[in-house]
Amino acid sequence: MLKVNPLGEVTQIMMGREMDGTVLYWTSAYLVDGLLIDTGCAYTVDELGEFLREQEVRQVVNTHHHEDHVGANSFIQQELGLKIYAHSLALPLINSRLPLREYQEMVWGYPEPTEVQLVPARISTSRYTFWVLETPGHSPDHISLFEPEQGWCFSGDLFVSENLKMLRADEDIDGILASLENLLSLPAEEMTLFTSLGRVFTEGKSSIRNFLAYLHGLREQVNRLAGESLTAPEIRDCIFGRETQMAALTGGHFSILNLVEQLLSGS
Ligand SMILES: [Zn+2]
């Protein structure tokens, strides 16, 4: 399924595989002044392709190599003849058929490997100039795009919620924290954060500050309990009650325990 939300100059393109009338997981791409940021998953290529044929798309960026961000790359290169850019670490990953877990295969599917180009430090469209920022943490190859005049930041999967409760097993919480501090130092009084989960934070800097305060508080709590000789699963149960269903559905790839362990390992 594909839903288009006009947000002023920015068009949000929400995509997700539909099963039994339910979308399993929404991922958002954005189109702004001919620049497409991310390309959805393998299951929504046809719908995105149909939409893009009616638009003036001139260039494309992948925020990172994950399968829900590069799904229509092959279509875009072959059918629309457009260049796609990504971080240097992402280039070999996007050009490989990476193994997926069972749940990833079901929700997003395998993208066609594609040869994409190294993203430049700035991307200009006819009206805007985007700074390309290295924002590792969610993945090592993650980039965000910042438009200083408008105060826009397209932050991919870096920031999803002010009170994050789960982490992927391969995420690096200290990398996420450092990348968010970098976003706070950008020259904009406030910023609009456009996220891949679809939420748009109009007071993005305030939301990031709230998240940092929450996470530092959580880390203190985790450490205090570790100091009382509780194990990571015990700390999880003490703070959050118990693990969420996501952990079982993803074989532990997304879990509260991952977050607790990351907070412990970085302390
Ligand atoms: Zn991701």
Short mmCIF file of C-alpha atoms and ligand atoms in Angstrom, two decimals:
data_model
loop_
_atom_site.label_atom_id
_atom_site.label_comp_id
_atom_site.label_asym_id
_atom_site.label_seq_id
_atom_site.Cartn_x
_atom_site.Cartn_y
_atom_site.Cartn_z
CA MET A 1 0.00 0.00 0.00
CA LEU A 2 1.12 3.53 -0.69
CA LYS A 3 -0.25 6.75 0.82
CA VAL A 4 0.83 10.22 -0.19
CA ASN A 5 0.76 13.08 2.34
CA PRO A 6 1.52 16.58 1.09
CA LEU A 7 3.38 18.48 3.84
CA GLY A 8 3.90 21.88 2.24
CA GLU A 9 6.95 21.71 -0.01
CA VAL A 10 7.66 18.15 1.13
CA THR A 11 5.70 15.11 -0.02
CA GLN A 12 5.64 12.18 2.32
CA ILE A 13 5.26 8.79 0.66
CA MET A 14 4.19 6.14 3.16
CA MET A 15 4.63 2.55 2.02
CA GLY A 16 4.12 -0.89 3.47
CA ARG A 17 3.23 -4.45 2.56
CA GLU A 18 -0.44 -5.16 3.06
CA MET A 19 -1.56 -8.57 4.30
CA ASP A 20 -5.16 -9.41 5.13
CA GLY A 21 -6.09 -5.74 4.93
CA THR A 22 -3.41 -4.63 7.37
CA VAL A 23 -0.16 -2.86 6.59
CA LEU A 24 2.55 -4.72 8.45
CA TYR A 25 4.92 -1.78 8.87
CA TRP A 26 4.91 1.68 7.36
CA THR A 27 8.10 3.18 6.00
CA SER A 28 8.18 6.74 4.72
CA ALA A 29 10.13 8.13 1.82
CA TYR A 30 10.09 11.85 1.03
CA LEU A 31 10.09 13.81 -2.20
CA VAL A 32 11.21 17.41 -2.11
CA ASP A 33 11.99 19.59 -5.15
CA GLY A 34 12.90 16.58 -7.31
CA LEU A 35 14.96 14.84 -4.63
CA LEU A 36 13.66 11.46 -3.48
CA ILE A 37 14.89 10.35 -0.06
CA ASP A 38 14.66 6.55 0.27
CA THR A 39 12.78 4.11 -1.94
CA GLY A 40 10.66 1.84 0.26
CA CYS A 41 10.74 -1.96 0.28
CA ALA A 42 10.62 -4.64 -2.41
CA TYR A 43 6.88 -5.22 -1.97
CA THR A 44 5.92 -1.62 -2.83
CA VAL A 45 8.07 -1.15 -5.96
CA ASP A 46 5.12 -1.22 -8.37
CA GLU A 47 3.08 1.29 -6.39
CA LEU A 48 6.01 3.63 -5.89
CA GLY A 49 6.96 3.27 -9.55
CA GLU A 50 3.46 4.25 -10.64
CA PHE A 51 3.55 7.30 -8.37
CA LEU A 52 7.06 8.37 -9.41
CA ARG A 53 6.23 8.24 -13.14
CA GLU A 54 3.85 11.16 -12.51
CA GLN A 55 6.44 13.18 -10.58
CA GLU A 56 9.52 15.11 -11.55
CA VAL A 57 12.24 13.15 -9.78
CA ARG A 58 15.78 14.15 -10.65
CA GLN A 59 17.96 12.51 -7.99
CA VAL A 60 17.68 9.93 -5.25
CA VAL A 61 19.39 9.31 -1.90
CA ASN A 62 19.29 6.24 0.36
CA THR A 63 19.67 7.20 4.04
CA HIS A 64 21.14 3.72 4.68
CA HIS A 65 21.25 0.23 3.22
CA HIS A 66 18.37 -1.43 5.10
CA GLU A 67 15.90 -3.31 2.90
CA ASP A 68 12.99 -0.95 3.62
CA HIS A 69 14.96 2.03 2.27
CA VAL A 70 16.43 0.70 -1.00
CA GLY A 71 13.61 -1.49 -2.34
CA ALA A 72 12.84 0.44 -5.53
CA ASN A 73 16.44 1.36 -6.38
CA SER A 74 16.62 -1.07 -9.28
CA PHE A 75 13.34 0.18 -10.76
CA ILE A 76 14.47 3.80 -10.40
CA GLN A 77 17.77 3.14 -12.16
CA GLN A 78 16.37 1.01 -14.94
CA GLU A 79 13.03 2.65 -15.62
CA LEU A 80 13.69 6.26 -14.67
CA GLY A 81 17.44 6.37 -15.40
CA LEU A 82 18.23 8.29 -12.23
CA LYS A 83 21.36 8.35 -10.11
CA ILE A 84 21.11 7.12 -6.55
CA TYR A 85 23.47 8.25 -3.81
CA ALA A 86 24.46 6.73 -0.46
CA HIS A 87 27.25 6.71 2.14
CA SER A 88 30.53 4.98 1.16
CA LEU A 89 29.88 2.15 3.65
CA ALA A 90 26.46 1.58 2.12
CA LEU A 91 27.67 1.13 -1.47
CA PRO A 92 28.84 -2.54 -1.19
CA LEU A 93 25.89 -3.41 1.06
CA ILE A 94 23.28 -2.03 -1.36
CA ASN A 95 25.04 -3.91 -4.15
CA SER A 96 24.78 -7.27 -2.30
CA ARG A 97 21.98 -9.68 -1.62
CA LEU A 98 22.21 -9.53 2.14
CA PRO A 99 20.64 -12.34 4.16
CA LEU A 100 17.34 -11.39 5.80
CA ARG A 101 15.70 -12.82 8.86
CA GLU A 102 12.37 -14.54 8.41
CA TYR A 103 10.38 -11.54 9.64
CA GLN A 104 12.34 -9.14 7.40
CA GLU A 105 11.64 -11.32 4.38
CA MET A 106 7.95 -11.32 5.20
CA VAL A 107 7.61 -7.61 5.97
CA TRP A 108 10.01 -6.02 3.45
CA GLY A 109 11.46 -8.68 1.14
CA TYR A 110 14.73 -8.82 -0.77
CA PRO A 111 15.70 -5.69 -2.71
CA GLU A 112 17.49 -6.11 -6.04
CA PRO A 113 21.19 -5.32 -5.52
CA THR A 114 22.08 -2.02 -7.19
CA GLU A 115 25.23 -0.07 -7.86
CA VAL A 116 24.75 3.34 -6.28
CA GLN A 117 27.07 6.35 -6.16
CA LEU A 118 28.97 7.98 -3.33
CA VAL A 119 26.88 10.81 -1.92
CA PRO A 120 28.47 14.28 -2.17
CA ALA A 121 28.79 16.55 0.89
CA ARG A 122 26.01 18.80 -0.44
CA ILE A 123 23.04 18.00 -2.63
CA SER A 124 21.46 20.86 -4.49
CA THR A 125 18.02 20.92 -6.00
CA SER A 126 16.62 23.89 -7.93
CA ARG A 127 15.50 25.63 -4.74
CA TYR A 128 17.33 24.02 -1.84
CA THR A 129 20.76 22.87 -0.69
CA PHE A 130 20.94 19.87 1.59
CA TRP A 131 23.89 19.17 3.85
CA VAL A 132 24.73 15.49 3.97
CA LEU A 133 25.47 14.51 7.57
CA GLU A 134 27.02 11.29 8.75
CA THR A 135 24.68 10.07 11.49
CA PRO A 136 25.75 6.53 12.45
CA GLY A 137 24.15 4.59 15.29
CA HIS A 138 21.08 2.95 13.80
CA SER A 139 23.56 1.60 11.22
CA PRO A 140 27.18 2.60 10.50
CA ASP A 141 26.31 3.88 6.99
CA HIS A 142 23.41 6.11 8.06
CA ILE A 143 23.18 9.67 6.72
CA SER A 144 20.71 12.48 7.34
CA LEU A 145 19.95 15.45 5.11
CA PHE A 146 19.69 18.95 6.53
CA GLU A 147 18.39 22.04 4.75
CA PRO A 148 19.52 25.04 6.82
CA GLU A 149 17.28 27.71 5.26
CA GLN A 150 14.14 25.68 5.89
CA GLY A 151 15.30 23.94 9.08
CA TRP A 152 14.40 20.57 7.61
CA CYS A 153 16.15 17.39 8.66
CA PHE A 154 15.44 14.06 6.98
CA SER A 155 16.73 11.72 9.65
CA GLY A 156 15.87 8.27 8.30
CA ASP A 157 15.80 5.71 11.09
CA LEU A 158 18.07 7.67 13.44
CA PHE A 159 15.29 9.12 15.53
CA VAL A 160 11.91 7.44 15.87
CA SER A 161 10.43 8.40 19.22
CA GLU A 162 11.09 10.50 22.30
CA ASN A 163 10.71 7.44 24.53
CA LEU A 164 12.28 4.61 22.58
CA LYS A 165 11.81 1.27 24.28
CA MET A 166 13.41 -1.18 21.89
CA LEU A 167 16.58 -1.47 19.91
CA ARG A 168 17.75 -3.60 17.02
CA ALA A 169 20.46 -6.05 18.06
CA ASP A 170 22.99 -4.32 15.78
CA GLU A 171 22.26 -0.73 16.79
CA ASP A 172 24.81 1.33 18.67
CA ILE A 173 23.16 3.50 21.30
CA ASP A 174 26.24 5.66 21.88
CA GLY A 175 26.48 6.27 18.14
CA ILE A 176 22.81 7.29 18.13
CA LEU A 177 23.39 9.67 21.05
CA ALA A 178 26.43 11.26 19.38
CA SER A 179 24.59 11.67 16.07
CA LEU A 180 21.65 13.32 17.82
CA GLU A 181 24.00 15.71 19.63
CA ASN A 182 25.34 16.60 16.18
CA LEU A 183 21.85 17.40 14.96
CA LEU A 184 21.37 19.66 17.99
CA SER A 185 24.48 21.62 17.02
CA LEU A 186 23.15 22.43 13.54
CA PRO A 187 22.54 26.11 12.81
CA ALA A 188 18.79 26.21 13.12
CA GLU A 189 16.77 27.57 16.01
CA GLU A 190 14.33 24.71 15.58
CA MET A 191 14.09 21.99 12.98
CA THR A 192 11.43 19.82 11.44
CA LEU A 193 12.45 16.19 11.67
CA PHE A 194 11.06 13.96 8.96
CA THR A 195 11.41 10.34 10.10
CA SER A 196 11.22 7.06 8.22
CA LEU A 197 8.57 5.75 10.56
CA GLY A 198 6.33 8.53 9.31
CA ARG A 199 6.20 10.82 12.31
CA VAL A 200 7.17 14.40 11.62
CA PHE A 201 8.49 16.29 14.64
CA THR A 202 7.89 19.99 14.04
CA GLU A 203 9.93 20.93 17.11
CA GLY A 204 12.65 18.44 16.30
CA LYS A 205 15.37 19.89 18.50
CA SER A 206 13.08 19.91 21.53
CA SER A 207 12.08 16.33 20.78
CA ILE A 208 15.73 15.28 20.53
CA ARG A 209 16.49 17.02 23.84
CA ASN A 210 13.56 15.20 25.45
CA PHE A 211 14.84 11.91 24.08
CA LEU A 212 18.40 12.52 25.30
CA ALA A 213 17.12 13.38 28.79
CA TYR A 214 14.94 10.26 28.81
CA LEU A 215 17.80 8.03 27.70
CA HIS A 216 20.31 9.46 30.17
CA GLY A 217 17.75 8.94 32.95
CA LEU A 218 17.13 5.38 31.77
CA ARG A 219 20.86 4.68 31.70
CA GLU A 220 21.16 5.89 35.31
CA GLN A 221 18.31 3.62 36.34
CA VAL A 222 19.82 0.64 34.48
CA ASN A 223 23.21 1.22 36.09
CA ARG A 224 21.75 1.58 39.54
CA LEU A 225 19.99 -1.77 39.19
CA ALA A 226 23.15 -3.37 37.76
CA GLY A 227 24.93 -2.07 40.86
CA GLU A 228 22.41 -4.07 42.89
CA SER A 229 23.61 -7.19 40.99
CA LEU A 230 20.53 -7.53 38.78
CA THR A 231 21.11 -9.21 35.41
CA ALA A 232 20.09 -7.51 32.16
CA PRO A 233 16.79 -9.48 31.84
CA GLU A 234 16.02 -8.71 35.50
CA ILE A 235 16.69 -5.01 34.91
CA ARG A 236 14.39 -5.11 31.86
CA ASP A 237 11.58 -6.70 33.85
CA CYS A 238 12.08 -4.32 36.76
CA ILE A 239 11.85 -1.18 34.58
CA PHE A 240 9.54 -2.21 31.74
CA GLY A 241 7.52 -5.07 33.24
CA ARG A 242 8.43 -7.62 30.60
CA GLU A 243 9.60 -8.06 27.02
CA THR A 244 7.29 -6.96 24.17
CA GLN A 245 5.83 -9.22 21.51
CA MET A 246 8.22 -7.72 18.98
CA ALA A 247 11.08 -9.68 20.51
CA ALA A 248 9.30 -12.97 19.84
CA LEU A 249 8.14 -11.90 16.37
CA THR A 250 11.66 -10.86 15.33
CA GLY A 251 13.58 -13.63 17.06
CA GLY A 252 15.09 -11.08 19.43
CA HIS A 253 16.27 -8.73 16.64
CA PHE A 254 14.13 -5.95 18.14
CA SER A 255 13.84 -6.04 21.90
CA ILE A 256 13.85 -4.13 25.16
CA LEU A 257 16.67 -6.40 26.27
CA ASN A 258 18.87 -5.08 23.42
CA LEU A 259 18.30 -1.55 24.73
CA VAL A 260 19.11 -2.51 28.30
CA GLU A 261 22.26 -4.35 27.24
CA GLN A 262 23.40 -1.41 25.13
CA LEU A 263 22.85 1.01 27.99
CA LEU A 264 24.90 -1.28 30.23
CA SER A 265 27.72 -1.83 27.76
CA GLY A 266 28.18 1.90 27.17
CA SER A 267 28.34 2.80 30.82
ZN ZN B 1 16.98 1.00 9.16
#
